Short mmCIF file of C-alpha atoms in Angstrom, two decimals:
data_model
loop_
_atom_site.label_atom_id
_atom_site.label_comp_id
_atom_site.label_asym_id
_atom_site.label_seq_id
_atom_site.Cartn_x
_atom_site.Cartn_y
_atom_site.Cartn_z
CA MET A 325 64.34 -20.89 -14.26
CA LYS A 326 63.68 -17.56 -16.53
CA GLN A 327 60.05 -19.05 -17.29
CA LYS A 328 59.42 -19.33 -13.40
CA ILE A 329 60.64 -15.65 -12.72
CA LYS A 330 58.56 -14.70 -15.36
CA GLN A 331 55.50 -16.61 -14.12
CA MET A 332 56.18 -15.23 -10.54
CA VAL A 333 56.01 -11.35 -11.98
CA ARG A 334 52.88 -12.13 -13.66
CA SER A 335 51.26 -13.60 -10.62
CA MET A 336 52.49 -10.32 -8.59
CA VAL A 337 51.18 -7.94 -11.20
CA ALA A 338 47.80 -9.73 -11.09
CA ILE A 339 47.68 -9.84 -7.18
CA ALA A 340 48.77 -6.18 -7.30
CA ALA A 341 45.90 -5.18 -9.62
CA ILE A 342 43.62 -7.14 -7.60
CA VAL A 343 44.47 -5.31 -4.24
CA ALA A 344 44.21 -2.15 -6.34
CA VAL A 345 40.78 -2.49 -7.44
CA CYS A 346 39.66 -3.79 -3.76
CA GLN A 347 41.08 -0.70 -2.48
CA THR A 348 39.36 1.48 -4.91
CA ASN A 349 35.93 -0.29 -4.28
CA SER A 350 36.19 0.20 -0.53
CA LYS A 351 36.82 4.06 -0.81
CA ALA A 352 33.88 5.90 0.17
CA GLN A 353 33.45 9.31 -1.14
CA THR A 354 35.01 10.94 1.88
CA GLU A 355 37.98 10.98 -0.41
CA ASP A 356 36.53 14.15 -2.25
CA LEU A 357 35.20 16.36 0.80
CA PRO A 358 35.35 19.77 0.29
CA GLY A 359 38.57 21.16 1.70
CA ASP A 360 42.14 21.29 1.07
CA GLY A 361 42.05 18.33 -1.43
CA SER A 362 43.78 16.05 0.61
CA VAL A 363 42.53 12.43 1.44
CA THR A 364 41.57 12.34 4.98
CA PRO A 365 39.90 9.40 6.89
CA ALA A 366 36.39 9.88 8.20
CA SER A 367 37.19 8.61 11.62
CA GLY A 368 34.26 7.59 13.30
CA CYS A 369 32.38 6.50 10.32
CA LYS A 370 32.21 3.03 9.32
CA TYR A 371 32.17 2.19 5.49
CA THR A 372 28.91 0.42 4.58
CA GLY A 373 29.37 0.67 0.61
CA ILE A 374 25.43 1.40 0.82
CA SER A 375 24.76 4.62 -1.28
CA SER A 376 21.66 5.37 0.77
CA ASP A 377 23.84 5.43 4.03
CA TYR A 378 25.44 8.63 5.38
CA CYS A 379 27.63 9.54 8.12
CA VAL A 380 28.21 12.95 9.96
CA TYR A 381 31.87 13.81 9.77
CA GLY A 382 32.55 17.26 11.30
CA ILE A 383 30.80 19.88 9.32
CA TYR A 384 30.34 17.22 6.41
CA ASN A 385 28.13 14.42 5.42
CA VAL A 386 29.80 11.41 3.87
CA THR A 387 27.91 8.85 1.87
CA ASN A 388 28.39 5.10 1.95
CA CYS A 389 29.02 5.04 5.69
CA VAL A 390 27.39 5.15 8.85
CA ASN A 391 28.28 6.56 12.17
CA ASN A 392 29.86 4.07 14.26
CA SER A 393 30.28 3.75 18.32
CA VAL A 394 33.60 2.18 17.84
CA THR A 395 36.09 4.48 16.08
CA THR A 396 36.79 3.49 12.73
CA SER A 397 37.99 5.06 9.72
CA CYS A 398 35.51 4.89 6.75
CA GLY A 399 37.10 3.44 3.70
CA PHE A 400 40.84 4.47 3.78
CA MET B 130 4.08 -13.67 -17.65
CA ASN B 131 3.68 -9.96 -18.95
CA ASN B 132 0.11 -10.23 -18.89
CA MET B 133 0.34 -10.58 -15.17
CA LEU B 134 1.24 -6.85 -14.21
CA GLY B 135 -1.72 -5.82 -16.61
CA MET B 136 -4.33 -7.82 -14.99
CA ILE B 137 -3.21 -6.54 -11.50
CA LEU B 138 -3.18 -3.07 -12.60
CA ILE B 139 -6.66 -3.26 -14.46
CA GLY B 140 -8.01 -5.27 -11.81
CA CYS B 141 -6.50 -3.77 -8.69
CA MET B 142 -9.45 -1.73 -7.53
CA CYS B 143 -11.76 -4.71 -7.15
CA LEU B 144 -9.11 -6.96 -5.83
CA THR B 145 -8.18 -4.33 -3.22
CA ASN B 146 -11.30 -5.48 -1.24
CA CYS B 147 -10.05 -9.19 -1.21
CA THR B 148 -6.69 -8.09 0.58
CA ALA B 149 -6.43 -9.27 4.08
CA LYS B 150 -6.67 -6.05 5.73
CA LYS B 151 -7.10 -4.90 9.27
CA GLN B 152 -8.25 -1.37 9.76
CA THR B 153 -6.26 -0.47 12.90
CA GLY B 154 -7.23 3.24 13.15
CA LYS B 155 -8.46 6.26 11.21
CA ASP B 156 -5.17 6.85 9.79
CA THR B 157 -3.45 3.45 9.97
CA VAL B 158 -3.98 0.53 8.09
CA VAL B 159 -2.29 -2.95 8.75
CA PHE B 160 -2.40 -5.64 5.88
CA GLU B 161 -1.29 -8.90 5.77
CA GLN B 162 -1.09 -9.92 2.18
CA PHE B 163 -1.31 -8.57 -1.07
CA PRO B 164 -4.29 -9.42 -3.42
CA LYS B 165 -2.31 -10.39 -5.92
CA VAL B 166 1.32 -11.82 -6.26
CA SER B 167 3.08 -12.09 -10.01
CA LYS B 168 6.24 -13.16 -11.22
CA ILE B 169 8.21 -10.93 -13.49
CA GLY B 170 10.77 -11.81 -15.93
CA PHE B 171 13.30 -9.48 -17.78
CA GLU B 172 14.97 -9.29 -21.03
CA GLN B 173 18.36 -7.64 -21.60
CA PHE B 174 17.74 -3.92 -23.26
CA LEU B 175 21.41 -2.49 -22.97
CA LYS B 176 24.71 -2.85 -21.36
CA PHE B 177 25.37 -0.17 -19.02
CA ASP B 178 29.07 0.03 -18.16
CA GLN B 179 29.15 3.05 -15.99
CA GLY B 180 29.02 1.65 -12.78
CA THR B 181 25.65 0.64 -10.72
CA ALA B 182 22.36 2.37 -12.00
CA ARG B 183 20.68 3.54 -8.91
CA LYS B 184 17.88 5.39 -10.58
CA LEU B 185 16.46 5.34 -13.86
CA TYR B 186 13.80 7.96 -15.69
CA LEU B 187 12.11 7.98 -18.78
CA THR B 188 11.37 10.82 -21.25
CA ASP B 189 9.34 10.37 -24.41
CA SER B 190 12.15 9.12 -26.31
CA ALA B 191 15.27 8.63 -23.81
CA LEU B 192 16.13 6.56 -20.70
CA ILE B 193 18.12 8.71 -18.38
CA VAL B 194 20.31 6.54 -16.04
CA CYS B 195 21.87 7.95 -12.80
CA SER B 196 24.97 5.91 -11.63
CA LEU B 197 26.12 5.50 -8.05
CA GLN B 198 29.83 5.97 -9.06
CA GLY B 199 29.31 9.20 -11.01
CA GLY B 200 31.51 11.04 -8.47
CA VAL B 201 34.28 8.67 -8.88
CA THR B 202 34.36 7.62 -12.48
CA ASP B 203 32.97 9.98 -14.99
CA TYR B 204 29.45 11.45 -14.99
CA PHE B 205 26.24 11.09 -12.76
CA PHE B 206 23.64 10.79 -15.58
CA TYR B 207 23.91 9.03 -18.96
CA ARG B 208 21.26 9.69 -21.64
CA TYR B 209 20.26 6.49 -23.81
CA SER B 210 18.04 6.78 -26.93
CA LEU B 211 15.07 4.40 -26.50
CA ARG B 212 14.95 3.54 -30.12
CA ASN B 213 18.32 2.62 -31.11
CA LYS B 214 19.92 2.03 -27.37
CA THR B 215 22.75 4.51 -28.10
CA LEU B 216 24.29 6.59 -25.59
CA SER B 217 23.59 10.09 -26.65
CA ALA B 218 24.77 12.33 -23.81
CA LYS B 219 26.38 12.50 -20.29
CA TYR B 220 25.41 14.94 -17.44
CA VAL B 221 27.03 16.17 -14.27
CA LYS B 222 30.76 15.25 -13.76
CA GLY B 223 32.07 14.34 -10.41
CA GLY B 224 33.73 17.31 -8.58
CA ARG B 225 33.42 20.27 -6.34
CA GLY B 226 32.56 22.93 -9.09
CA ARG B 227 29.62 24.68 -10.37
CA GLY B 228 27.64 21.97 -12.31
CA GLN B 229 29.79 19.13 -10.68
CA ALA B 230 28.66 16.98 -7.64
CA LEU B 231 30.09 14.54 -5.10
CA ASN B 232 27.07 12.38 -4.86
CA ALA B 233 23.40 11.89 -5.75
CA PHE B 234 21.94 11.13 -2.65
CA SER B 235 18.36 11.85 -4.13
CA SER B 236 17.76 12.67 -7.98
CA GLY B 237 14.84 13.13 -10.02
CA LEU B 238 13.61 14.00 -13.41
CA TYR B 239 10.92 16.82 -13.32
CA LYS B 240 8.09 17.17 -15.60
CA LYS B 241 10.08 15.36 -18.33
CA ASN B 242 12.69 17.99 -18.82
CA THR B 243 14.53 18.95 -15.55
CA VAL B 244 16.90 16.92 -13.84
CA TRP B 245 17.98 17.42 -10.47
CA LEU B 246 20.13 16.04 -8.08
CA HIS B 247 20.72 16.36 -4.11
CA ASP B 248 24.39 16.39 -3.16
CA ILE B 249 24.45 16.03 0.71
CA SER B 250 28.45 16.57 0.92
CA LEU B 251 28.26 19.93 -0.88
CA ASN B 252 24.62 20.79 0.57
CA LYS B 253 23.19 21.55 -2.80
CA LEU B 254 20.69 21.27 -5.21
CA LEU B 255 21.86 21.11 -8.69
CA THR B 256 19.16 21.30 -11.66
CA PHE B 257 19.59 21.34 -15.67
CA ASN B 258 17.14 21.11 -18.58
CA LEU B 259 17.26 18.38 -20.78
CA ALA B 260 15.93 19.95 -23.77
CA GLU B 261 18.97 23.01 -23.92
CA THR B 262 21.39 20.81 -25.37
CA ASN B 263 22.53 16.98 -25.89
CA ASP B 264 26.22 18.36 -24.96
CA GLY B 265 26.23 17.61 -21.18
CA ASP B 266 29.22 19.85 -20.79
CA SER B 267 27.83 22.99 -21.89
CA LEU B 268 24.96 22.78 -20.03
CA ALA B 269 23.36 25.56 -18.17
CA PHE B 270 22.97 24.27 -14.44
CA HIS B 271 21.15 26.03 -11.51
CA GLU B 272 22.42 25.40 -8.16
CA TYR B 273 20.63 26.09 -4.73
CA ALA B 274 22.45 25.99 -1.32
CA ILE B 275 20.54 23.48 1.21
CA PRO B 276 20.94 24.84 4.44
CA GLU B 277 20.13 21.67 6.57
CA PHE B 278 20.71 18.06 6.17
CA PHE B 279 17.81 16.10 4.56
CA TYR B 280 17.56 12.51 4.04
CA SER B 281 15.30 12.25 1.18
CA VAL B 282 14.00 15.27 -1.11
CA GLN B 283 11.71 15.73 -4.09
CA LEU B 284 11.62 18.93 -6.40
CA MET B 285 8.23 20.08 -6.21
CA ASP B 286 8.60 23.20 -8.76
CA SER B 287 11.38 25.30 -9.66
CA LEU B 288 10.90 27.04 -6.09
CA HIS B 289 10.32 24.48 -3.79
CA LEU B 290 11.60 21.28 -2.40
CA LEU B 291 9.60 18.52 -0.48
CA VAL B 292 12.20 17.27 2.06
CA ALA B 293 12.08 14.47 5.00
CA GLY B 294 14.54 13.33 7.33
CA ALA B 295 15.56 16.66 8.80
CA TYR B 296 17.47 16.33 12.11
CA HIS B 297 16.21 19.74 13.32
CA THR B 298 12.40 19.50 13.04
CA PRO B 299 9.83 17.10 14.58
CA SER B 300 7.81 16.74 11.68
CA LYS B 301 8.22 14.18 8.94
CA ILE B 302 8.26 15.91 5.89
CA ASN B 303 8.48 19.75 5.27
CA GLN B 304 8.50 22.04 2.39
CA LEU B 305 11.55 24.15 1.71
CA ASP B 306 11.83 27.27 -0.26
CA LEU B 307 14.81 27.26 -2.45
CA SER B 308 15.28 30.87 -3.08
CA SER B 309 15.03 31.93 0.77
CA GLY B 310 15.98 28.62 2.10
CA LYS B 311 13.27 28.73 4.71
CA GLN B 312 11.01 25.99 5.68
CA ALA B 313 7.38 26.57 5.20
CA ASN B 314 4.71 23.71 5.33
CA GLU B 315 5.02 20.83 7.58
CA TYR B 316 3.52 17.40 7.26
CA GLY B 317 2.95 14.47 9.45
CA SER B 318 4.09 14.13 13.25
CA PHE B 319 5.95 11.34 14.99
CA PRO B 320 4.16 9.95 18.11
CA ASN B 321 6.37 10.12 21.39
CA ALA B 322 9.40 7.83 21.31
CA PRO B 323 9.37 4.86 23.58
CA SER B 324 10.43 5.47 27.02
CA GLY B 325 14.43 5.45 26.89
CA ILE B 326 14.78 6.40 23.27
CA PRO B 327 15.65 9.55 22.22
CA PHE B 328 13.32 11.59 19.88
CA TYR B 329 15.65 12.17 16.96
CA SER B 330 16.93 8.46 17.17
CA TRP B 331 13.37 7.40 17.14
CA LYS B 332 12.62 9.54 13.96
CA ARG B 333 15.76 8.56 12.46
CA ALA B 334 14.81 4.85 12.56
CA TYR B 335 11.84 5.70 10.64
CA GLU B 336 13.74 7.50 8.03
CA GLY B 337 12.78 6.62 4.38
CA PHE B 338 12.73 7.47 0.75
CA LEU B 339 10.15 10.22 -0.38
CA PHE B 340 8.46 10.23 -3.71
CA LEU B 341 6.19 13.04 -4.97
CA LYS B 342 2.94 11.89 -7.13
CA PRO B 343 3.68 13.63 -10.66
CA THR B 344 0.31 15.72 -10.12
CA GLU B 345 2.12 16.98 -6.78
CA ASN B 346 -0.79 16.94 -4.49
CA LYS B 347 0.39 13.61 -2.89
CA ALA B 348 3.62 12.32 -1.53
CA VAL B 349 4.81 9.02 0.16
CA LEU B 350 7.49 8.19 2.51
CA ALA B 351 8.91 4.33 2.36
CA CYS B 352 10.67 3.42 5.46
CA ARG B 353 14.08 1.82 5.27
CA TYR B 354 13.70 -0.46 8.16
CA ALA B 355 10.06 -1.21 8.52
CA ASP B 356 7.58 -2.40 5.87
CA GLN B 357 5.87 0.88 6.34
CA ILE B 358 4.82 3.53 4.30
CA GLU B 359 2.98 7.01 4.71
CA ILE B 360 0.93 8.75 2.27
CA PHE B 361 0.59 12.44 2.52
CA ASP B 362 -2.26 14.49 1.08
CA LEU B 363 -0.37 17.59 0.87
CA ALA B 364 -3.29 19.99 0.40
CA ALA B 365 -5.41 18.43 3.12
CA LYS B 366 -2.44 18.01 5.30
CA GLN B 367 -3.48 14.80 6.31
CA SER B 368 -1.72 11.43 6.07
CA LYS B 369 -2.24 7.54 6.21
CA ILE B 370 0.17 4.97 7.44
CA ILE B 371 0.05 1.48 5.52
CA LYS B 372 1.84 -1.22 7.45
CA GLY B 373 2.59 -4.81 6.26
CA PRO B 374 2.37 -7.53 5.01
CA GLU B 375 4.68 -8.59 7.75
CA ASN B 376 4.27 -5.32 10.00
CA TYR B 377 7.60 -5.20 11.55
CA GLU B 378 9.17 -2.32 13.35
CA PRO B 379 12.69 -1.01 13.05
CA ALA B 380 15.42 -2.75 14.96
CA PHE B 381 17.95 -0.35 15.88
CA THR B 382 20.19 0.71 18.87
CA PRO B 383 20.13 4.42 19.90
CA MET B 384 23.40 6.02 19.93
CA LYS B 385 24.87 9.68 20.48
CA VAL B 386 27.38 11.00 18.04
CA GLN B 387 28.98 14.50 18.16
CA GLY B 388 25.94 15.43 20.31
CA MET B 389 23.21 13.98 17.83
CA ASP B 390 20.96 11.29 18.79
CA ILE B 391 21.29 8.73 15.94
CA ILE B 392 20.83 4.91 15.57
CA GLN B 393 23.19 2.19 15.05
CA ARG B 394 21.94 -1.01 13.28
CA ASN B 395 21.97 -4.02 15.12
CA ASP B 396 21.84 -8.03 14.48
CA LYS B 397 18.20 -7.77 14.13
CA THR B 398 17.99 -4.87 11.61
CA ARG B 399 16.37 -5.39 8.29
CA PHE B 400 16.22 -3.30 5.06
CA ALA B 401 12.58 -2.78 3.95
CA PHE B 402 12.26 -0.47 1.13
CA VAL B 403 15.65 0.28 -0.96
CA ASN B 404 14.27 2.27 -3.86
CA GLY B 405 11.16 3.16 -5.82
CA MET B 406 9.35 5.31 -8.24
CA VAL B 407 5.74 6.62 -8.78
CA THR B 408 3.27 7.30 -11.38
CA ASN B 409 0.05 9.13 -11.26
CA ARG B 410 -1.71 5.67 -10.68
CA TYR B 411 0.61 3.70 -8.50
CA ILE B 412 3.47 3.58 -6.02
CA TYR B 413 6.18 0.93 -6.93
CA LEU B 414 8.58 0.37 -4.03
CA LEU B 415 11.55 -1.90 -4.41
CA TYR B 416 11.78 -4.14 -1.11
CA SER B 417 14.53 -5.96 0.33
CA GLY B 418 13.51 -7.55 3.63
CA ASN B 419 17.05 -8.78 4.12
CA PRO B 420 19.32 -8.43 7.14
CA HIS B 421 21.12 -5.07 6.92
CA ASP B 422 24.46 -7.11 6.78
CA SER B 423 23.53 -9.38 3.86
CA LYS B 424 25.12 -9.59 0.56
CA TYR B 425 22.29 -7.81 -1.18
CA GLN B 426 22.28 -4.20 0.59
CA ILE B 427 21.14 -1.87 -2.07
CA GLU B 428 19.10 -4.47 -4.18
CA GLY B 429 15.92 -6.03 -3.91
CA LYS B 430 13.94 -8.76 -5.64
CA CYS B 431 10.28 -7.81 -5.25
CA ILE B 432 8.33 -4.76 -5.76
CA TYR B 433 5.35 -3.80 -3.71
CA VAL B 434 2.60 -1.79 -5.63
CA TYR B 435 0.02 0.57 -3.93
CA ASP B 436 -2.21 2.80 -5.11
CA TRP B 437 -2.34 6.47 -4.06
CA ASP B 438 -5.36 5.97 -1.63
CA GLY B 439 -2.98 3.68 0.40
CA ASN B 440 -4.57 0.38 -1.09
CA PRO B 441 -1.96 -2.42 -1.48
CA VAL B 442 -2.40 -3.32 -5.33
CA GLY B 443 0.02 -6.27 -5.68
CA ARG B 444 3.54 -7.61 -5.25
CA PHE B 445 5.80 -8.47 -8.18
CA ASP B 446 8.43 -11.31 -7.64
CA LEU B 447 11.17 -10.51 -9.97
CA ASP B 448 13.50 -13.10 -11.63
CA ARG B 449 16.50 -11.63 -10.22
CA TYR B 450 18.08 -8.71 -7.99
CA ILE B 451 17.62 -5.24 -9.31
CA SER B 452 19.25 -2.14 -7.88
CA GLY B 453 16.97 0.92 -9.70
CA PHE B 454 14.13 0.88 -11.95
CA THR B 455 11.48 2.85 -13.52
CA VAL B 456 7.83 2.52 -14.83
CA SER B 457 6.23 4.31 -17.98
CA ASP B 458 3.61 6.70 -17.28
CA ASP B 459 1.18 4.63 -18.47
CA ASP B 460 2.21 1.80 -16.26
CA ALA B 461 2.91 -0.55 -19.43
CA VAL B 462 6.99 -0.72 -19.41
CA MET B 463 9.40 -1.38 -16.60
CA TYR B 464 13.01 -0.91 -17.21
CA ALA B 465 15.54 -2.04 -14.52
CA PHE B 466 19.42 -2.42 -13.71
CA ASP B 467 20.77 -5.41 -12.89
CA PRO B 468 24.07 -5.09 -10.93
CA ALA B 469 25.19 -8.68 -11.33
CA THR B 470 25.62 -8.60 -15.09
CA GLY B 471 25.39 -4.72 -15.67
CA TYR B 472 22.41 -4.80 -18.16
CA ILE B 473 19.57 -2.59 -18.17
CA LEU B 474 16.61 -4.98 -18.26
CA LYS B 475 12.99 -4.17 -19.64
CA THR B 476 9.57 -6.05 -19.36
CA GLN B 477 6.53 -4.83 -21.20
CA PHE B 478 3.00 -5.42 -19.55
CA ASN B 479 0.56 -6.40 -22.15
CA ARG B 480 -2.98 -5.33 -21.20
#
């Protein structure tokens, strides 16, 4: 039983790590937009992950995203 | 294998006449095939574990690698010794402060000693001199405010930028005075957009990557969504468009966002040129040709080579997908980055 619980915990930790990596990878660089330092979704931008893409977001240009006709948030 | 490129480079001029080429106008050439196609294989040179290398630059003794993830992980630029392959310096930390950047949308190495970076989020151009010190943290940085958005830029000298993809000007490329922020010379103009397509959506569909010939008298604009390049003679203010070998137009859907006419990629959109570099003899462009939503979005598996007169010289079919590359000044050695393995690769062209 103890062994099973240990295995389950290990699996959960592994899954959490994978999710964290996926989330990190899907983040656009909007996270570092100039401003108050808070993390703000760039609504109207669609994440592409293509470094030569950009999205106009307010007065900022956001990389790795494109403007989208459907309202979405870029990355986070 | 390595002999192939040498043969192409040496024999390019005579082979150019063999290209299946159609002259469609004084300033536009359409071709249907390259005079030579060569298979290129690489050997592993060094492991790069700082993200995806987007750009590589060569000095006499070093390889400078620009990482895509510089703003998120550690630094944007990494300097490796060509001789012993060791990391000798890192430059430009991610951040909003002086000497820092959020992205390197365009970057370059000017005259082998000045690294520059265009950050489109912070609207600035950042430069530093490689010769000053090996310590990236104590470098003297120069920063210039960039007043407007430009898609692709090239540093011309310490005073000017060549810029492409501006939303506010109908010309194809412009010259920007860094000290005043004013635009001077304009090069190239777009024909009228087809009926029903707003001009700036049309212009955006033809956006591309700009490269400046080291002698600074010519530049080339390589389209993102069409297998088309345009070579500009900056002194004569003339240009020549080269289309082919497939000769396809950008596929897009116009859209309006925040009052701006832009484009949306659709199910027919293909990526054409995704990266490139130039020497005084040749233009090397990494070509994709893949649908915009394919697995390989920033990578390409072949390189189109042109000379500065606009002649297609050859096509290199690579043995794997690469995301960035550089070629030595004498067109003898190529370094490239393989994102699948994280290795910088090398191939030597024997003549």
